[in-house]
Amino acid sequence: MEPGSPRDAEDARLRPTYAVVSRSRLRDNLAAVKALVAPARVMVILKANAYGHGLEAVARCLASQADAFGVALVEEGITLRQLGIENPILVMGGVWTRQIPLFLEHGLTFTAPSLARLRDIEEAAAARNATARVHLKIDTGMERIGVHHYHAEGLLEAAARSAHVEVDGIYSHLSNADADDLADARHQLERFEETLRFYERRSLPRPQRHIANSAALLRMPESHLDLVRAGILTYGVYPFPGAPRAVEVKPALAWKSRVVFFKVVEPGSPVSYGGTWSSDHRVRVVTVPVGYGDGYFRSMSNRAEVILRGRRYPQVGRICMDQVMVNIEWGTGYNGDEVVLIGEQGEARVTVEELAEWAGTIPYEILTAINDRVPRLYEG
Ligand SMILES: *Cc1c(COP(=O)(O)O)cnc(C)c1O
């Protein structure tokens, strides 16, 4: 079957555990972000399998709306080009020198994080008589990749002069856009703006400037500049608890499974590895075929809840690699009943934020951890 094409949840080739991604929610979320930041443009971030939503399907779904795409790896960019995606694609990770020719072959935009790397890019482009499209990366405080803002001038100068490099953009990344106190983020933005004065001083055309991620685009309108890099918001998840609802977005992904086993557990009979949970009265316990081997974190053991027949029930005992147990007390549950791990059923809802809390992590990690064993279905 073609990647990203709709599949039927009743397809016998499909295991009972799957994720459903709503294309209409993706489109609506992006439209809401675009409306908020206009006239700034929006680069949709598709790294890590589009935050677990499926790289190919999400790219196809959003190609006509997105001004550009951002990925972490050149391989991700190549996959998009092979699908026929024509939007500009920025590879945001550092360039591994041996992979430079791949960028040129596939028309991908480089991140140039240092003068040395710019030279490598330039040399490879010159050898092919090609023009490399680059975004210069300025480190204003993240200390990850990029030239320090106080040493950036040489990179800007060399890039502006290079015959084989087209400077299409210049960017930086905020390390604290989700913090209670925005002083750090504002400071980074100031340093970035200071770096950008180079173009005025030299009367050179200024490339498109970008610094905002989801948190900054919600909280700091002054950070929108020419382009924003919208990741998690596109997927309908707010970047941190208590993020301002400056745009209304809805989660695009639901994660579902089904009851595959039902039993009654006697008082004092511990459930699952290590016997970490038992009941002091008879209970009904169902087994659901999902586990940490799918990205349902073991650290959520005895904390997670799932929805069955419109009600939330606790997951009990250790989460196994492929299965989990759920205590439905004396509630009703039959083999084949739908179990919602993330999403809604009736009035009940379980959010990716809750899973993050149970696992002691952030929604980003929950979403990107849902792995290839979990088929994705697309609707809308
Ligand atoms: C992942 C990433 C983003 C997107 O961040 P969100 O918080 O998901 O919006 C933006 N910029 C860079 C450099 C990134 O690596």
XYZ file of C-alpha atoms and ligand atoms in Angstrom:
395
model
C 0.000 0.000 0.000
C 1.152 3.513 -0.804
C 2.556 5.314 2.213
C 0.103 7.739 3.654
C -2.879 6.422 1.770
C -5.931 5.805 3.902
C -6.240 2.399 5.471
C -9.208 0.872 7.048
C -8.889 0.040 10.733
C -10.667 -3.250 9.974
C -7.961 -4.213 7.463
C -6.864 -7.692 8.551
C -3.236 -6.813 7.863
C -3.439 -4.141 10.506
C -2.746 -4.941 14.114
C -5.398 -3.693 16.522
C -3.066 -0.971 17.776
C -2.786 2.020 15.482
C -2.608 5.812 15.366
C -5.176 7.895 13.524
C -4.048 11.229 12.159
C -6.598 13.843 11.151
C -5.567 15.675 8.028
C -8.255 18.285 8.487
C -6.919 19.106 11.948
C -3.397 19.461 10.563
C -4.689 21.837 7.905
C -6.781 23.827 10.380
C -3.909 24.089 12.851
C -1.550 25.372 10.197
C -4.159 27.837 8.919
C -4.565 29.168 12.474
C -0.809 29.601 12.899
C -0.533 31.319 9.520
C -3.304 33.738 10.419
C -1.623 34.600 13.724
C 1.813 35.349 12.295
C 0.936 36.910 8.918
C 2.598 38.595 7.126
C 5.411 36.382 8.449
C 5.671 33.071 6.608
C 5.491 29.632 8.186
C 8.036 26.835 7.937
C 6.392 23.607 9.078
C 8.802 21.386 10.995
C 8.647 17.758 9.876
C 11.594 16.204 11.692
C 11.357 12.865 13.498
C 8.663 11.433 11.237
C 6.662 14.654 11.495
C 6.624 14.407 15.294
C 5.427 10.833 14.934
C 2.521 11.708 12.626
C 4.100 10.269 9.464
C 6.547 12.321 7.384
C 5.172 11.517 3.982
C 1.482 11.903 4.708
C 1.920 15.123 6.672
C 4.140 16.637 3.976
C 1.621 15.779 1.270
C -1.212 17.123 3.351
C 0.448 20.478 4.109
C 2.561 21.122 1.000
C 0.167 23.602 -0.556
C -0.235 25.583 2.698
C 3.318 25.578 4.058
C 5.750 28.261 2.887
C 8.633 25.899 3.636
C 9.478 22.703 5.450
C 12.159 22.131 8.064
C 13.757 18.768 8.823
C 16.657 17.687 11.007
C 18.415 15.258 8.653
C 19.332 15.333 5.005
C 17.754 11.867 4.689
C 14.403 13.336 5.715
C 14.775 16.003 3.052
C 15.617 13.426 0.390
C 12.513 11.411 1.284
C 10.409 14.518 0.741
C 12.018 15.276 -2.618
C 11.478 11.683 -3.715
C 7.789 12.148 -2.947
C 7.762 15.092 -5.302
C 7.558 17.794 -2.616
C 8.731 21.068 -4.156
C 8.595 23.435 -1.171
C 11.893 24.838 0.084
C 13.315 22.359 2.599
C 15.739 23.530 5.276
C 17.886 20.865 6.917
C 18.350 22.297 10.389
C 20.888 19.851 11.770
C 24.597 20.410 11.333
C 26.018 19.348 7.977
C 28.005 16.162 7.957
C 30.629 17.030 5.361
C 30.348 13.772 3.456
C 26.662 14.447 2.900
C 27.140 17.844 1.240
C 26.696 16.468 -2.308
C 23.302 15.025 -1.303
C 21.994 18.507 -0.528
C 23.058 19.756 -3.929
C 21.630 16.766 -5.761
C 18.242 17.111 -4.111
C 17.924 20.882 -3.918
C 17.911 21.011 -0.125
C 18.788 24.133 1.861
C 21.880 23.926 4.038
C 22.308 25.225 7.537
C 25.742 26.878 7.579
C 26.766 26.976 11.233
C 30.398 28.061 10.846
C 32.853 29.584 8.442
C 34.657 26.255 7.996
C 31.440 24.503 7.025
C 30.468 27.312 4.696
C 33.800 26.817 2.925
C 33.123 23.097 2.544
C 29.700 23.839 1.085
C 31.100 26.484 -1.228
C 33.856 24.214 -2.470
C 31.443 21.374 -3.232
C 29.083 23.741 -5.034
C 31.910 25.304 -7.045
C 33.157 21.865 -8.095
C 29.748 21.157 -9.622
C 29.267 24.667 -10.864
C 26.135 24.762 -8.735
C 24.704 27.272 -6.290
C 24.166 26.110 -2.725
C 21.197 27.613 -0.961
C 22.028 28.251 2.714
C 20.601 29.619 5.920
C 23.281 30.948 8.249
C 22.941 29.742 11.837
C 23.711 32.195 14.627
C 24.122 30.977 18.186
C 22.604 33.617 20.451
C 22.627 31.482 23.595
C 21.519 27.909 22.880
C 25.135 26.647 22.611
C 24.131 23.873 20.223
C 25.144 24.650 16.644
C 25.835 27.966 15.003
C 28.475 30.640 15.039
C 28.456 32.700 18.248
C 26.705 36.009 17.673
C 29.856 37.863 18.805
C 31.901 36.089 16.101
C 29.319 36.037 13.328
C 30.561 38.827 11.129
C 33.154 36.735 9.277
C 30.531 34.125 8.351
C 28.034 36.744 7.139
C 30.750 38.484 5.162
C 32.071 35.328 3.509
C 28.594 34.092 2.669
C 27.597 37.419 1.137
C 30.691 37.372 -1.088
C 30.537 33.776 -2.192
C 29.729 33.177 -5.840
C 28.457 29.678 -5.223
C 26.352 30.336 -2.160
C 22.959 31.968 -2.122
C 22.124 33.231 1.364
C 18.402 32.589 1.502
C 18.021 32.927 5.263
C 19.636 33.565 8.605
C 18.390 32.129 11.853
C 18.841 31.430 15.503
C 17.128 29.200 18.056
C 15.705 30.075 21.465
C 16.577 27.929 24.450
C 14.027 29.377 26.857
C 10.943 30.409 24.923
C 8.886 28.187 27.232
C 10.271 29.599 30.496
C 8.116 31.539 32.959
C 10.467 34.447 32.545
C 11.026 35.538 28.963
C 14.092 37.634 29.754
C 16.474 35.055 28.252
C 14.456 34.725 25.073
C 14.250 38.504 24.697
C 17.979 38.740 25.221
C 18.584 36.156 22.499
C 16.319 38.051 20.126
C 18.260 41.270 20.802
C 21.562 39.557 20.087
C 20.134 38.195 16.853
C 18.891 41.627 15.811
C 22.277 43.095 16.596
C 23.918 40.498 14.332
C 21.466 41.352 11.553
C 22.552 45.003 11.535
C 25.482 43.778 9.438
C 23.217 43.900 6.380
C 22.245 47.529 6.967
C 25.795 48.582 7.645
C 26.949 47.021 4.385
C 23.805 47.951 2.472
C 23.391 44.337 1.532
C 20.027 42.707 0.897
C 18.838 41.068 4.068
C 18.004 37.343 3.864
C 14.843 36.083 5.541
C 15.252 36.098 9.300
C 13.787 33.520 11.674
C 14.054 32.626 15.337
C 10.573 31.670 16.619
C 9.526 28.137 17.502
C 5.996 27.300 18.674
C 6.443 28.779 22.150
C 7.894 32.031 20.822
C 5.316 32.416 18.100
C 2.579 32.179 20.739
C 4.203 34.456 23.287
C 6.476 36.906 21.490
C 4.949 38.581 18.430
C 8.175 40.565 18.087
C 9.962 37.269 17.331
C 7.908 36.473 14.197
C 10.328 38.383 11.921
C 10.063 37.065 8.329
C 9.347 33.430 9.076
C 8.405 31.241 12.040
C 9.314 27.586 12.515
C 6.154 25.883 13.677
C 6.604 22.369 14.991
C 4.431 21.014 17.751
C 1.642 23.572 17.316
C 1.006 22.315 13.792
C 0.255 18.956 15.339
C -2.251 20.561 17.672
C -0.260 20.331 20.879
C 0.781 23.348 22.945
C 4.521 23.501 23.584
C 4.377 23.617 27.397
C 1.782 23.438 30.152
C 0.013 26.744 30.499
C 1.116 28.074 27.088
C -1.107 30.999 26.064
C -3.870 29.998 23.657
C -2.967 32.748 21.177
C -4.132 30.318 18.496
C -6.661 27.566 18.851
C -5.248 24.212 17.726
C -6.513 20.664 18.174
C -4.514 17.442 18.521
C -4.142 15.742 15.147
C -3.154 12.332 16.480
C -5.153 9.736 18.364
C -3.695 6.416 19.511
C -5.987 3.447 19.800
C -6.004 -0.234 20.512
C -8.477 -2.949 21.439
C -9.147 -5.326 24.283
C -7.656 -8.726 23.404
C -8.108 -10.541 26.711
C -10.497 -10.374 29.653
C -10.200 -12.049 33.028
C -11.104 -11.816 36.685
C -8.172 -11.317 39.040
C -8.461 -12.627 42.588
C -7.530 -10.450 45.585
C -3.810 -10.492 46.294
C -2.835 -11.852 42.848
C -0.192 -9.470 41.537
C -0.366 -8.344 37.930
C 2.595 -8.303 35.502
C 6.367 -8.394 35.959
C 7.645 -7.719 39.436
C 4.165 -7.907 40.943
C 4.006 -4.156 41.469
C 0.219 -4.046 41.666
C -2.499 -6.197 43.155
C -6.054 -5.616 44.277
C -7.597 -6.325 47.671
C -10.864 -7.330 46.023
C -11.882 -9.238 42.898
C -11.549 -7.124 39.795
C -11.887 -7.445 36.059
C -8.641 -6.840 34.229
C -8.304 -6.540 30.468
C -5.165 -6.867 28.381
C -4.380 -4.432 25.568
C -1.734 -5.178 22.911
C 0.495 -2.118 23.221
C 3.682 -1.621 25.200
C 7.000 0.127 25.494
C 8.094 -1.635 22.290
C 5.628 0.680 20.550
C 6.645 3.766 22.493
C 4.109 3.424 25.314
C 6.641 4.282 27.998
C 7.317 1.789 30.765
C 7.851 4.710 33.109
C 4.069 5.271 32.979
C 3.457 1.910 34.706
C 0.703 2.148 37.348
C 0.154 5.801 36.426
C -1.352 5.809 32.945
C -5.066 5.752 32.223
C -6.922 4.648 29.101
C -10.496 5.006 27.889
C -12.774 2.027 27.487
C -16.515 2.322 26.816
C -16.354 6.064 27.404
C -14.716 5.828 30.854
C -11.158 6.253 32.033
C -9.556 3.278 33.759
C -6.100 2.845 35.284
C -3.350 0.812 33.692
C -2.031 -1.598 36.340
C 1.218 -3.478 36.864
C 4.358 -2.955 34.820
C 3.894 -1.970 31.203
C 5.393 -4.809 29.129
C 7.079 -4.591 25.748
C 3.933 -5.533 23.834
C 1.034 -5.634 26.281
C -0.509 -3.729 29.161
C -3.194 -4.564 31.683
C -6.073 -2.298 32.646
C -8.184 -2.559 35.773
C -11.845 -2.038 34.893
C -12.997 -2.860 38.442
C -16.474 -4.268 37.910
C -17.053 -2.314 34.697
C -17.935 -3.839 31.364
C -15.395 -4.670 28.704
C -15.350 -7.243 25.922
C -12.701 -8.561 23.612
C -12.551 -6.270 20.612
C -13.671 -3.134 22.461
C -11.810 -0.031 21.405
C -9.279 1.301 23.928
C -8.116 4.887 23.582
C -4.557 5.573 24.687
C -4.477 9.158 23.405
C -7.607 10.909 22.205
C -11.307 11.019 22.905
C -14.145 8.594 23.296
C -17.580 9.790 24.357
C -17.058 12.425 27.021
C -13.690 11.055 28.100
C -10.318 12.245 26.880
C -6.673 11.399 27.424
C -4.139 13.954 26.235
C -0.541 13.655 25.146
C 0.253 16.144 27.913
C -1.061 13.636 30.452
C 1.093 10.847 29.053
C 4.077 13.197 29.230
C 3.344 13.873 32.867
C 2.941 10.170 33.691
C 6.205 9.372 31.914
C 8.091 12.322 33.382
C 8.794 13.829 29.973
C 7.412 16.318 27.447
C 4.714 15.835 24.776
C 7.390 16.005 22.058
C 9.003 12.812 23.317
C 5.699 10.962 23.663
C 4.760 11.750 20.050
C 8.142 11.031 18.486
C 8.457 7.770 20.427
C 5.387 6.201 18.807
C 7.340 4.002 16.447
C 7.032 2.099 13.202
C 5.274 -0.856 14.770
C 2.215 1.343 15.102
C 0.485 1.752 11.733
C -0.815 5.231 10.943
C -4.252 5.720 9.457
C -5.238 9.028 7.938
C -8.672 10.602 7.905
C -10.180 13.798 6.604
C 12.346 21.346 16.382
C 12.732 22.737 16.063
C 11.754 23.726 15.942
C 10.286 23.505 16.231
O 10.034 23.600 17.615
P 8.537 23.513 18.179
O 8.690 23.824 19.609
O 8.069 22.125 17.931
O 7.746 24.511 17.424
C 12.169 24.989 15.533
N 13.471 25.240 15.286
C 14.435 24.313 15.412
C 15.851 24.673 15.118
C 14.107 23.040 15.814
O 15.068 22.118 15.960
